[in-house]
PDB file of C-alpha atoms and ligand atoms in Angstrom:
ATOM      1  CA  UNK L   1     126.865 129.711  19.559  1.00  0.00           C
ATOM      2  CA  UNK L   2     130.146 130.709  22.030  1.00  0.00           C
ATOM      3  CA  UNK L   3     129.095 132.021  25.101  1.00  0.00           C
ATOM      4  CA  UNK L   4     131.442 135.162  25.417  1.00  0.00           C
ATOM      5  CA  UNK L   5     132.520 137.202  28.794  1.00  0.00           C
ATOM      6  CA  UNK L   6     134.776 140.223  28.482  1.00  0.00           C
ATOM      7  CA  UNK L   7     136.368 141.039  31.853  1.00  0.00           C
ATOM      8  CA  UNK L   8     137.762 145.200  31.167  1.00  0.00           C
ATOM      9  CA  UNK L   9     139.193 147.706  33.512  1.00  0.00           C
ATOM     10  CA  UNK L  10     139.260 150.726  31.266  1.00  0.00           C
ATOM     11  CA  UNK L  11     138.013 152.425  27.971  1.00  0.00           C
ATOM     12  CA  UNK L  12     137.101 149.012  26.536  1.00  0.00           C
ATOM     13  CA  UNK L  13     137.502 149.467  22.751  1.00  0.00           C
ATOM     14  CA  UNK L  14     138.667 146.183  22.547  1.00  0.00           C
ATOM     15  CA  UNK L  15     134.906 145.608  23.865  1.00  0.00           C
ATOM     16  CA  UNK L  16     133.431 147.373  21.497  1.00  0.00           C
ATOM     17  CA  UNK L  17     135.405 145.356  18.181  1.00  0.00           C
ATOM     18  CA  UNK L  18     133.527 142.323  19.880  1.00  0.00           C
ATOM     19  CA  UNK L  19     130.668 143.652  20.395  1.00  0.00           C
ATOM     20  CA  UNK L  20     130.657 145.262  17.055  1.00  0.00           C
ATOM     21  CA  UNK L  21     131.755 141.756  15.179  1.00  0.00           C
ATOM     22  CA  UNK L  22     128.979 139.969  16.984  1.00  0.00           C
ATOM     23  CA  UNK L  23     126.565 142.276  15.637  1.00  0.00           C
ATOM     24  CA  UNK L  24     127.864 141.524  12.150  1.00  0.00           C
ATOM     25  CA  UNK L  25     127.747 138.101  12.923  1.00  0.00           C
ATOM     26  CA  UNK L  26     131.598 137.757  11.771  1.00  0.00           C
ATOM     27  CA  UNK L  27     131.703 136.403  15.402  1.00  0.00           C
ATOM     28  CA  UNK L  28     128.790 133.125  15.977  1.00  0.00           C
ATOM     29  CA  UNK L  29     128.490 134.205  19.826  1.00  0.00           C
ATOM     30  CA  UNK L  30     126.736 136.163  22.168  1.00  0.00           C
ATOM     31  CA  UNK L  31     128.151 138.555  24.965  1.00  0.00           C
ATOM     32  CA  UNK L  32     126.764 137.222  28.316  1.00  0.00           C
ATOM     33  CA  UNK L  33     128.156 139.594  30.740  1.00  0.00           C
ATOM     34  CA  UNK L  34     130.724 142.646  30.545  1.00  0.00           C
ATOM     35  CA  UNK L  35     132.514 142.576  33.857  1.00  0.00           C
ATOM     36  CA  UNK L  36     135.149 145.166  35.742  1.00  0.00           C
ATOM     37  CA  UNK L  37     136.876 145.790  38.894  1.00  0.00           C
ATOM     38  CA  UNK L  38     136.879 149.121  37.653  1.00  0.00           C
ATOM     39  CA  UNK L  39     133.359 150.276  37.925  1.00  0.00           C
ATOM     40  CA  UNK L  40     133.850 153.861  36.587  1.00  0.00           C
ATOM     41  CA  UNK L  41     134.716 152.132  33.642  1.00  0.00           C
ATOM     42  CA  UNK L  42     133.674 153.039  30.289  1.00  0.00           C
ATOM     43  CA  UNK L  43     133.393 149.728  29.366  1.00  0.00           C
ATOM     44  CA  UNK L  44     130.548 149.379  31.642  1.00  0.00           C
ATOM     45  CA  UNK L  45     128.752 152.170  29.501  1.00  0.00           C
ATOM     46  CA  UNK L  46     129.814 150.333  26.208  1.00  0.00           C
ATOM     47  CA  UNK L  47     127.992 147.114  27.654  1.00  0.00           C
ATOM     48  CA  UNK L  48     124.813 148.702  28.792  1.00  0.00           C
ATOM     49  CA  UNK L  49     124.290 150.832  25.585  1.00  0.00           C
ATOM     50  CA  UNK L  50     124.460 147.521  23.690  1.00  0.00           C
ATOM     51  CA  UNK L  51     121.951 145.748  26.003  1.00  0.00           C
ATOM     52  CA  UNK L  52     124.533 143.659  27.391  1.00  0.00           C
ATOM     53  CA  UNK L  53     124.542 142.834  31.062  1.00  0.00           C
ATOM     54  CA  UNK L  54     127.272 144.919  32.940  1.00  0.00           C
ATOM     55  CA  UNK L  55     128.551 143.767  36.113  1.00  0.00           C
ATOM     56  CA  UNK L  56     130.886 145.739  38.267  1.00  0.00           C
ATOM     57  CA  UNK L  57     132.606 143.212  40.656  1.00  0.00           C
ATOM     58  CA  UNK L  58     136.049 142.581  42.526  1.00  0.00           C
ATOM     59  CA  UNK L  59     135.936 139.627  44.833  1.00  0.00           C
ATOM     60  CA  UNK L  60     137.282 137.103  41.887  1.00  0.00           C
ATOM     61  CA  UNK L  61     135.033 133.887  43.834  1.00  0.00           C
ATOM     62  CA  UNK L  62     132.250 136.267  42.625  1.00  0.00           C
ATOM     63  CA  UNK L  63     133.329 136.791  39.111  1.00  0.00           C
ATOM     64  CA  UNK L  64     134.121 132.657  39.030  1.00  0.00           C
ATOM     65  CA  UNK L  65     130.270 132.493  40.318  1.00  0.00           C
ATOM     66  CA  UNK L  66     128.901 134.881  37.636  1.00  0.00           C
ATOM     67  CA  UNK L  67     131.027 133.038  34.549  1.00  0.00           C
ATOM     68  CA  UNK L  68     129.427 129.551  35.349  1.00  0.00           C
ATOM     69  CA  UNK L  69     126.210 130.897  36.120  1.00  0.00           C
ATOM     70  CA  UNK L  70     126.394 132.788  32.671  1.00  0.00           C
ATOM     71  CA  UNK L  71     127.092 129.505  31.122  1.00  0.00           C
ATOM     72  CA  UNK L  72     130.381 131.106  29.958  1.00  0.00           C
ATOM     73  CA  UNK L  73     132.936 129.141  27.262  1.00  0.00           C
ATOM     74  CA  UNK L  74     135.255 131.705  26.180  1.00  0.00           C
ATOM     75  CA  UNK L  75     136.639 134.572  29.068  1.00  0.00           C
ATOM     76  CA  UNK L  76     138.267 136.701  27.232  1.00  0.00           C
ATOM     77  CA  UNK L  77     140.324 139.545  29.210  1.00  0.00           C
ATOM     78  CA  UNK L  78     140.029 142.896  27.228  1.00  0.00           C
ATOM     79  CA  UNK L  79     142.434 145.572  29.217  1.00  0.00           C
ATOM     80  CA  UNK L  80     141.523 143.531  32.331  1.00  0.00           C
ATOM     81  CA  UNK L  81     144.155 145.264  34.556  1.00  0.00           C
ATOM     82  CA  UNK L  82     144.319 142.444  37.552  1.00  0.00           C
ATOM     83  CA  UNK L  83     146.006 139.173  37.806  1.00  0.00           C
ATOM     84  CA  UNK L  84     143.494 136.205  37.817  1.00  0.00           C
ATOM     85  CA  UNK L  85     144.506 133.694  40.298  1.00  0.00           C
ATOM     86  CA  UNK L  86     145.350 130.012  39.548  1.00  0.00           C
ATOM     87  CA  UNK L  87     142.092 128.630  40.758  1.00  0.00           C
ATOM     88  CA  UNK L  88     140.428 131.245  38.148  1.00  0.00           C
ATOM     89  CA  UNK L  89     142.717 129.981  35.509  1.00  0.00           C
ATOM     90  CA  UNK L  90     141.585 126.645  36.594  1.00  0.00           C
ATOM     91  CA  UNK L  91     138.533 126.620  36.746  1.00  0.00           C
ATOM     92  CA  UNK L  92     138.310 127.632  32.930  1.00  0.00           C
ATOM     93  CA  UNK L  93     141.444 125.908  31.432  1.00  0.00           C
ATOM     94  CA  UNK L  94     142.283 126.931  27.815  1.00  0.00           C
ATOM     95  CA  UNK L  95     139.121 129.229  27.984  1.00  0.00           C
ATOM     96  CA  UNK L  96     140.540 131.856  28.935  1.00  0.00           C
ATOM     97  CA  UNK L  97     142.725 134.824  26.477  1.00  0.00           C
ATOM     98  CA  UNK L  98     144.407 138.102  26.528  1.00  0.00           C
ATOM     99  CA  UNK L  99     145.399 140.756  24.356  1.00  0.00           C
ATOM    100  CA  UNK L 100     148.813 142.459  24.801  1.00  0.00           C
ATOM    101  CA  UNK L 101     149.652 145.587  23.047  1.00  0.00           C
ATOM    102  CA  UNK L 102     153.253 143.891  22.226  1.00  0.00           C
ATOM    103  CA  UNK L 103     155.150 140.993  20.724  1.00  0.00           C
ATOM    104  CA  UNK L 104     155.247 138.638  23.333  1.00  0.00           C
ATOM    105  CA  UNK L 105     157.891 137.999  25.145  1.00  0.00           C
ATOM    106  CA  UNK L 106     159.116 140.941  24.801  1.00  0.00           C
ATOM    107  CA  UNK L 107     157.580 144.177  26.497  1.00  0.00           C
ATOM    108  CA  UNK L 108     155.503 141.749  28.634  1.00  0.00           C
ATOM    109  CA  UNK L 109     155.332 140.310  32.377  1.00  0.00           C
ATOM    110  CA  UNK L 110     155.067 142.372  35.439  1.00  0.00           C
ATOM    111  CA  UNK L 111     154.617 146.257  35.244  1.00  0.00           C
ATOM    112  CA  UNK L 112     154.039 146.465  31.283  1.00  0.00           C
ATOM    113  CA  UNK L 113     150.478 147.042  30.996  1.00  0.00           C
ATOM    114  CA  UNK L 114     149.081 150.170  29.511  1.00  0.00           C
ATOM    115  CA  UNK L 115     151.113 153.315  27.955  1.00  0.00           C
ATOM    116  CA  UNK L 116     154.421 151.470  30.169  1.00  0.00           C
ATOM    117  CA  UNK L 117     154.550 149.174  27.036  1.00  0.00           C
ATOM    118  CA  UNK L 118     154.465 151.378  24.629  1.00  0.00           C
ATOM    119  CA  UNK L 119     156.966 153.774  25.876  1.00  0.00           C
ATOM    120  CA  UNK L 120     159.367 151.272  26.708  1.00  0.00           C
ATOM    121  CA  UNK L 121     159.024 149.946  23.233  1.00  0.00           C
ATOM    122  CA  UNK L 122     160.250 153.607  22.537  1.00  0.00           C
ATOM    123  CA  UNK L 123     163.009 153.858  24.500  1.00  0.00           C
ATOM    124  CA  UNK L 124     164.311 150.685  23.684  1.00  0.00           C
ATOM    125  CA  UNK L 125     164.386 151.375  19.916  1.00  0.00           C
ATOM    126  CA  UNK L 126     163.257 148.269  18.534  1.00  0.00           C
ATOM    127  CA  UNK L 127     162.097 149.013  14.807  1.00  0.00           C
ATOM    128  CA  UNK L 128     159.006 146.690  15.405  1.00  0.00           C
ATOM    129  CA  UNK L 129     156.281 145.981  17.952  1.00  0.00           C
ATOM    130  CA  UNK L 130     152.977 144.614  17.542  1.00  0.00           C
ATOM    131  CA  UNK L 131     149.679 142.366  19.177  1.00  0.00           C
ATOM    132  CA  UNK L 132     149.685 139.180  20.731  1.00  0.00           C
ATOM    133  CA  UNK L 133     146.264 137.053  21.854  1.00  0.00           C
ATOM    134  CA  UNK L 134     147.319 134.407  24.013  1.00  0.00           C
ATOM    135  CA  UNK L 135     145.650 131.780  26.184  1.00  0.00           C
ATOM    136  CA  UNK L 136     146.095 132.911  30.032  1.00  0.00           C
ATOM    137  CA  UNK L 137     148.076 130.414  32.683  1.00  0.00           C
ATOM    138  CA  UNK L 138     148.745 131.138  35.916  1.00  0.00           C
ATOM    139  CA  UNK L 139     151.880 133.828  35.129  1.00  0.00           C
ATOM    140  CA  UNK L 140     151.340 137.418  33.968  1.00  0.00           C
ATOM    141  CA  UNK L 141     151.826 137.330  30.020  1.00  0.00           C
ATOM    142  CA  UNK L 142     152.789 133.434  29.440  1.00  0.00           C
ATOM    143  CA  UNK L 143     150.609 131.951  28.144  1.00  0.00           C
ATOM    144  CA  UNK L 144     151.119 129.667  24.825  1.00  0.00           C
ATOM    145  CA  UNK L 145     150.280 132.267  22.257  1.00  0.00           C
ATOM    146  CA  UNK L 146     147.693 132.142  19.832  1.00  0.00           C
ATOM    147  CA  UNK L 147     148.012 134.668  17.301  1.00  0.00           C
ATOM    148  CA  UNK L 148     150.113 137.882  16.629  1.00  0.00           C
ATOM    149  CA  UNK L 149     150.565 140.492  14.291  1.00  0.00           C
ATOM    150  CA  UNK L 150     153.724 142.588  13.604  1.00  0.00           C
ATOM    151  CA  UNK L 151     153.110 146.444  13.826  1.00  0.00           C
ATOM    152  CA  UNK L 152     156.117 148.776  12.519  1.00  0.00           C
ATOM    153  CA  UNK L 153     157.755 151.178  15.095  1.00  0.00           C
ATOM    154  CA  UNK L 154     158.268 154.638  12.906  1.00  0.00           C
ATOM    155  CA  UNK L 155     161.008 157.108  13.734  1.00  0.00           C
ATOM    156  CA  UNK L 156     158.440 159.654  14.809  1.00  0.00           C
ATOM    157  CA  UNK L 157     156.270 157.829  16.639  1.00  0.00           C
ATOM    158  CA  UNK L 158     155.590 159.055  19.915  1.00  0.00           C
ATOM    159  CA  UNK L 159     153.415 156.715  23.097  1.00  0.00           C
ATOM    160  CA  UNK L 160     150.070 158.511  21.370  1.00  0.00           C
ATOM    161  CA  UNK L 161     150.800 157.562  17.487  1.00  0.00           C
ATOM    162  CA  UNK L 162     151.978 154.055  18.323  1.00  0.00           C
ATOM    163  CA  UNK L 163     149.417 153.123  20.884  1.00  0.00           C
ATOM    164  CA  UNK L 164     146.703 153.911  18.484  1.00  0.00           C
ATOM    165  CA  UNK L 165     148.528 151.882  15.868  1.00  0.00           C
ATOM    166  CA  UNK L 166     149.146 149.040  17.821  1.00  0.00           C
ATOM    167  CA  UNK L 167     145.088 149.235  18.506  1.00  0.00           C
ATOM    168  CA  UNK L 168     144.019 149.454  15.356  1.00  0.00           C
ATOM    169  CA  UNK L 169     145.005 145.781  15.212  1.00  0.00           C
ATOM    170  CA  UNK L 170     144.020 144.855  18.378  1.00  0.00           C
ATOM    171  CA  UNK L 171     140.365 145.722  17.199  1.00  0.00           C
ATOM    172  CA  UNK L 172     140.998 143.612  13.755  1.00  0.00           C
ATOM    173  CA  UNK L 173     143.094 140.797  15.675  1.00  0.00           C
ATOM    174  CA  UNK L 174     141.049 139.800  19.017  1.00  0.00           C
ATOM    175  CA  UNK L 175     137.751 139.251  17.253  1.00  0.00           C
ATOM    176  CA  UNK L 176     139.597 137.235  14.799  1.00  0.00           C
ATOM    177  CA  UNK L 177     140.648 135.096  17.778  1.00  0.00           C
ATOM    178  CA  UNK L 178     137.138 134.622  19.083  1.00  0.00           C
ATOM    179  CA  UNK L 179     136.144 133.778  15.663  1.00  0.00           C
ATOM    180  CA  UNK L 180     138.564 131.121  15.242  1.00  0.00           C
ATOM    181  CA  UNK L 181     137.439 129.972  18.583  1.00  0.00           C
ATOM    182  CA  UNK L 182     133.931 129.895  17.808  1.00  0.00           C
ATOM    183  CA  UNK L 183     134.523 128.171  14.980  1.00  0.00           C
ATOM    184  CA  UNK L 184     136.791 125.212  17.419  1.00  0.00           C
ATOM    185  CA  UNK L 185     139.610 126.419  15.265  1.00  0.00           C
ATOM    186  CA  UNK L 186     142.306 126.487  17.440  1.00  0.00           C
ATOM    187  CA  UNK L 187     143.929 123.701  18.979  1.00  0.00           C
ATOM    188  CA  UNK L 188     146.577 123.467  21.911  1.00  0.00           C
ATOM    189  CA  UNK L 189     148.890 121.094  22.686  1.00  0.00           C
ATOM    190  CA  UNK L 190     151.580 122.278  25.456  1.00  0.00           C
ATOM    191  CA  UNK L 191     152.725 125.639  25.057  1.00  0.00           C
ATOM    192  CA  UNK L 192     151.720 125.490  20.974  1.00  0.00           C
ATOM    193  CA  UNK L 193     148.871 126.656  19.719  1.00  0.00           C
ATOM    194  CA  UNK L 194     147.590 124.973  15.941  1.00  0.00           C
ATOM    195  CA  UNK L 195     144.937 126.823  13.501  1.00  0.00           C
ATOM    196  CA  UNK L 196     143.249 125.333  11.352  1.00  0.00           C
ATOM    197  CA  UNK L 197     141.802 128.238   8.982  1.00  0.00           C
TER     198      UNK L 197
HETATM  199  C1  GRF E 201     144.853 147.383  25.152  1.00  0.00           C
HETATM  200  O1  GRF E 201     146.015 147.968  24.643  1.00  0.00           O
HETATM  201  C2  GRF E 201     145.097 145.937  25.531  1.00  0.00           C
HETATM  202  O2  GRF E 201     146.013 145.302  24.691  1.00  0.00           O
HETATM  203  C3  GRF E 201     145.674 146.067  26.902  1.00  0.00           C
HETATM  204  O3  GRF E 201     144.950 147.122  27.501  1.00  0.00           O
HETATM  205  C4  GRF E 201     144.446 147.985  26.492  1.00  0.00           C
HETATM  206  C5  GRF E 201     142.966 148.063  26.670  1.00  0.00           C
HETATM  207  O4  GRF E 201     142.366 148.998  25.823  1.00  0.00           O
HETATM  208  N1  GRF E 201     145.625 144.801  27.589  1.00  0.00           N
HETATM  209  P1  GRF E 201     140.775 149.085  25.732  1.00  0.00           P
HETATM  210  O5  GRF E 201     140.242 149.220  27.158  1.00  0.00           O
HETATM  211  O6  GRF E 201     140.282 147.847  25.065  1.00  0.00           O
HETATM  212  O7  GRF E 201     140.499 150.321  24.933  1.00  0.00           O
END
């Protein structure tokens, strides 16, 4: 069973897909600790109301501490809305993903995080956007990718409709991911990721 810890900074409904898939057990793993920098965050709540430990910390030598004390395999950053450092990323190399409300590399890097992606998506006019999960390395967004899933920009779509669009698979993709994982699916050689489904 995968030891799971989902670092969030904000609503966390990307928390509650895993939370929800472990309960139907499409996910063979258990949620050891929720943890923000963020502690008004309602992914705190999320945690506690499913019995899962919820941890609000900052200092990142903390968090590190917490992980292996947790007995953590699989960080996975869920609207975590700080950089990790390198000696985070390497203390848990290739065990460590993201979920970016865009197809990376585009609408990525510094600065795109939250609604920013979504309305430069807009203004740009591209006629499709989507999800990627990748693993994390020591840049913001580049990471050898791991999955992603095309969503369609429509000509009325405003930052609201798409965002909740582009979520919709975030909540189906992610805990697909950590599936995959569980199951020691995925396989990484350089910056290419190979699944074997
Ligand atoms: C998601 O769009 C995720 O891709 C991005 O931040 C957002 C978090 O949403 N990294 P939530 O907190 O999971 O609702």
């Amino acid at each position: 069973m995968l030891n799971i810890a989902v670092l969030a900074s904000g609503s966390g409904s990307n928390l509650q897909s895993i939370i929800n898939n472990v309960n139907s057990e499409y996910i063979n793993g258990k949620i050891k600790v929720v943890i923000s920098n963020n502690k008004d965050a309602f992914a705190l709540k999320r945690a506690k109301d499913a019995g899962i430990k919820a941890v609000y910390e900052n200092n990142e030598e903390n968090v590190i501490e917490i992980l292996k004390t947790e007995g953590v395999d699989l960080v996975v950053l869920a609207g975590y809305m700080k950089i990790i450092s390198e000696k985070f990323v390497n203390s848990f190399e290739n065990k460590i993903i993201n979920i970016h409300p865009s197809l990376i590399p585009s609408f990525c890097g510094k600065g795109f995080y939250g609604k920013t992606v979504h309305e430069k998506v807009l203004e740009y006019g591209t006629k499709v956007t989507g999800v990627t999960v990748h693993f994390v390395d020591k840049g913001a967004d580049t990471g050898a990718i791991i999955m992603q899933e095309v969503v369609p920009v429509l000509e009325d779509d405003t930052v609201n409709s798409l965002s909740k669009r582009v979520l919709e698979v975030e909540h189906m993709l992610l805990p697909k991911v950590i599936r995959l994982y569980s199951l020691d699916k995925i396989r990484i050689d350089g910056r290419k990721v190979f699944i074997n489904e």
